[in-house]
mmCIF file of C-alpha atoms in Angstrom:
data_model
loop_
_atom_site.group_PDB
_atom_site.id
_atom_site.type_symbol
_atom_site.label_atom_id
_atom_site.label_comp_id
_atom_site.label_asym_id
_atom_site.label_seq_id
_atom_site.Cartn_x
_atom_site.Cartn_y
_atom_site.Cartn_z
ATOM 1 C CA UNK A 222 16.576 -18.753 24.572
ATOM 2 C CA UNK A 223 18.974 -21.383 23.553
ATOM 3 C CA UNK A 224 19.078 -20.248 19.567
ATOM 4 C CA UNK A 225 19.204 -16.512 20.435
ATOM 5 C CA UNK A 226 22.185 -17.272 22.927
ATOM 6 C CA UNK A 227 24.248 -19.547 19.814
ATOM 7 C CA UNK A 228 23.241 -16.547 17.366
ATOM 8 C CA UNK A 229 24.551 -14.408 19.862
ATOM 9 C CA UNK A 230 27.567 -16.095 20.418
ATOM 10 C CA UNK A 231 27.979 -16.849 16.779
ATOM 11 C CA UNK A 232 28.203 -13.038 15.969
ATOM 12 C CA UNK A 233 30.615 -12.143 18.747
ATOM 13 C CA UNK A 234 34.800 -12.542 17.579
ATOM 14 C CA UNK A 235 35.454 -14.113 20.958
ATOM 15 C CA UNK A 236 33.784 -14.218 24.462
ATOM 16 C CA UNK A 237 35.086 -14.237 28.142
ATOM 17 C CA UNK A 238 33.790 -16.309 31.025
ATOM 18 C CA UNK A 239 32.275 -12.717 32.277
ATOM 19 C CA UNK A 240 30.589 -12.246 29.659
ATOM 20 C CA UNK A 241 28.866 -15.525 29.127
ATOM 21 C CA UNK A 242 27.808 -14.959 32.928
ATOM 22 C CA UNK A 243 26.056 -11.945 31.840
ATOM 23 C CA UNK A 244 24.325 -13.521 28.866
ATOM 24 C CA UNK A 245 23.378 -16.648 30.938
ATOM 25 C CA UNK A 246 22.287 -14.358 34.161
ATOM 26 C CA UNK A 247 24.504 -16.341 36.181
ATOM 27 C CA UNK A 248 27.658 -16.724 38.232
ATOM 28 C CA UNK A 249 30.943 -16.944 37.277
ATOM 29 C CA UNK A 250 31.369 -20.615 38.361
ATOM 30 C CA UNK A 251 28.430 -21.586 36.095
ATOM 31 C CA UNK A 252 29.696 -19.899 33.355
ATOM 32 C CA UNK A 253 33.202 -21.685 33.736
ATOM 33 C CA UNK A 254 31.376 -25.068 34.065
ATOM 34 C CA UNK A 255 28.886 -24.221 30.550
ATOM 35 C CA UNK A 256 32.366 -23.111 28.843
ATOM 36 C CA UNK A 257 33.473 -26.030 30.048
ATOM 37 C CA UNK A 258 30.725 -28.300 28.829
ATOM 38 C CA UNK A 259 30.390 -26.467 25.477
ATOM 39 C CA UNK A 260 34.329 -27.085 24.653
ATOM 40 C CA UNK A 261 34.105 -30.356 24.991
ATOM 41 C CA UNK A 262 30.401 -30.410 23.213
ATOM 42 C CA UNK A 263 32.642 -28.354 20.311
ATOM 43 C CA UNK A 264 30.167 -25.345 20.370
ATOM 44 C CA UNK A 265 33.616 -23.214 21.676
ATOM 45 C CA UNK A 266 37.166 -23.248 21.656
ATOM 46 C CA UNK A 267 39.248 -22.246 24.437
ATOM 47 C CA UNK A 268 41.527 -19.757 23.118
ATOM 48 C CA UNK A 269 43.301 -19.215 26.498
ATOM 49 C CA UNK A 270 42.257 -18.981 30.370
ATOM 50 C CA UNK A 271 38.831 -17.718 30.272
ATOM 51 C CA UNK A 272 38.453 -16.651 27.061
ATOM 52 C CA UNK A 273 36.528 -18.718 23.987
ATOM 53 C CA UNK A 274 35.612 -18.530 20.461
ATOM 54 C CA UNK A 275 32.543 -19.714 19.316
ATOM 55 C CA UNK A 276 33.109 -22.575 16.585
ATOM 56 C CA UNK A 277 30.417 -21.467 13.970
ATOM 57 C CA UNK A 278 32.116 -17.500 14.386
ATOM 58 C CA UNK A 279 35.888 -19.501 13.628
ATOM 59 C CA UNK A 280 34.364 -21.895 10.812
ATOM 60 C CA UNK A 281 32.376 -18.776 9.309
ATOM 61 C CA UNK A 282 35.746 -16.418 9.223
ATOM 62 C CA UNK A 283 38.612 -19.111 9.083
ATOM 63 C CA UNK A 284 39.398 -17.699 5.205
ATOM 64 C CA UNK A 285 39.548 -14.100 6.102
ATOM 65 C CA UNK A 286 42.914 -12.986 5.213
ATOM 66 C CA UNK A 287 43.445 -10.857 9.138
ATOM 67 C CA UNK A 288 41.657 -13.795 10.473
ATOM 68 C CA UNK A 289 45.121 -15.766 12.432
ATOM 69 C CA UNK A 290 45.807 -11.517 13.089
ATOM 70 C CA UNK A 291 42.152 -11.506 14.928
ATOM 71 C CA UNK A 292 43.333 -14.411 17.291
ATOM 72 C CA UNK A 293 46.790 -13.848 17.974
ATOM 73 C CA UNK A 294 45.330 -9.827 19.167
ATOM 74 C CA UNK A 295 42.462 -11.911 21.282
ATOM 75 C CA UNK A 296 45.338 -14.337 22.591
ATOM 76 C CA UNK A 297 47.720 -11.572 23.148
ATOM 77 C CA UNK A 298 46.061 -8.155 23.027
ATOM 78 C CA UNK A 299 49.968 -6.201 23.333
ATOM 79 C CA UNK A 300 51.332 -8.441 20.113
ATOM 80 C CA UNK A 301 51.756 -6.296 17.412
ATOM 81 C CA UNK A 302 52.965 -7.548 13.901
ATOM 82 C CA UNK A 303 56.231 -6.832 12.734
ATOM 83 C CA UNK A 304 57.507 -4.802 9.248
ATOM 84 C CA UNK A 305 58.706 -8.284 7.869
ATOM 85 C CA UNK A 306 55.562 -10.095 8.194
ATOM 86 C CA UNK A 307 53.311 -7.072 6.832
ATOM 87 C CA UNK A 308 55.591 -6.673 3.783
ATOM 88 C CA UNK A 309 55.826 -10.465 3.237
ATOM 89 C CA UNK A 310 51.687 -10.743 3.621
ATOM 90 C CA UNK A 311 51.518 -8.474 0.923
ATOM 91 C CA UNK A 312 53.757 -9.852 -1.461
ATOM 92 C CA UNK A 313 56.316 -6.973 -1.015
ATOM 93 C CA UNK A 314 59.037 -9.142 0.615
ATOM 94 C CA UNK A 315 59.648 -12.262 -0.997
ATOM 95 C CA UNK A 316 62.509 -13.951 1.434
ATOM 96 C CA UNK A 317 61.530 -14.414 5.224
ATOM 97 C CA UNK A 318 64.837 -14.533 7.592
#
């Protein structure tokens, strides 16, 4: 039970304290208190209230280029990124104001 859950949460880009209640078949307060646990273990990191990535998933994609994209959309899902800092990424736009 204990692998399939880490592969599980391995292959999953982020997870909320919902859904790790589902997964563990439990409340919400146990699910805060295993996030908890598991942060401070380092098996997650707390991207924001209630909301974690798993630290194999972040060590496994850390050197995809839309990787720091991925989070800041998790951290912020209404952020969008701006003309500058597409052109700039792709080597279109070599001064940033």
């Amino acid at each position: 039970m204990q692998k399939q859950l880490t592969q599980t949460l391995a292959s999953l880009p982020y997870i909320t304290t919902q859904d790790l209640a589902t997964l563990l078949g439990s409340s919400n307060e146990v699910a805060r208190t295993t996030a908890s646990r598991w942060c401070k273990q380092d098996r997650l990191i707390r991207l924001k209230k209630g909301v974690y990535i798993s630290k194999e998933f972040a060590l496994t994609h850390q050197h995809h280029l839309n990787f720091t994209n991925l989070l800041a959309n998790i951290i912020q899902p209404s952020s969008y990124l701006s003309l500058e800092y597409v052109l700039q990424d792709n080597g279109i736009l070599s001064d940033a104001t």
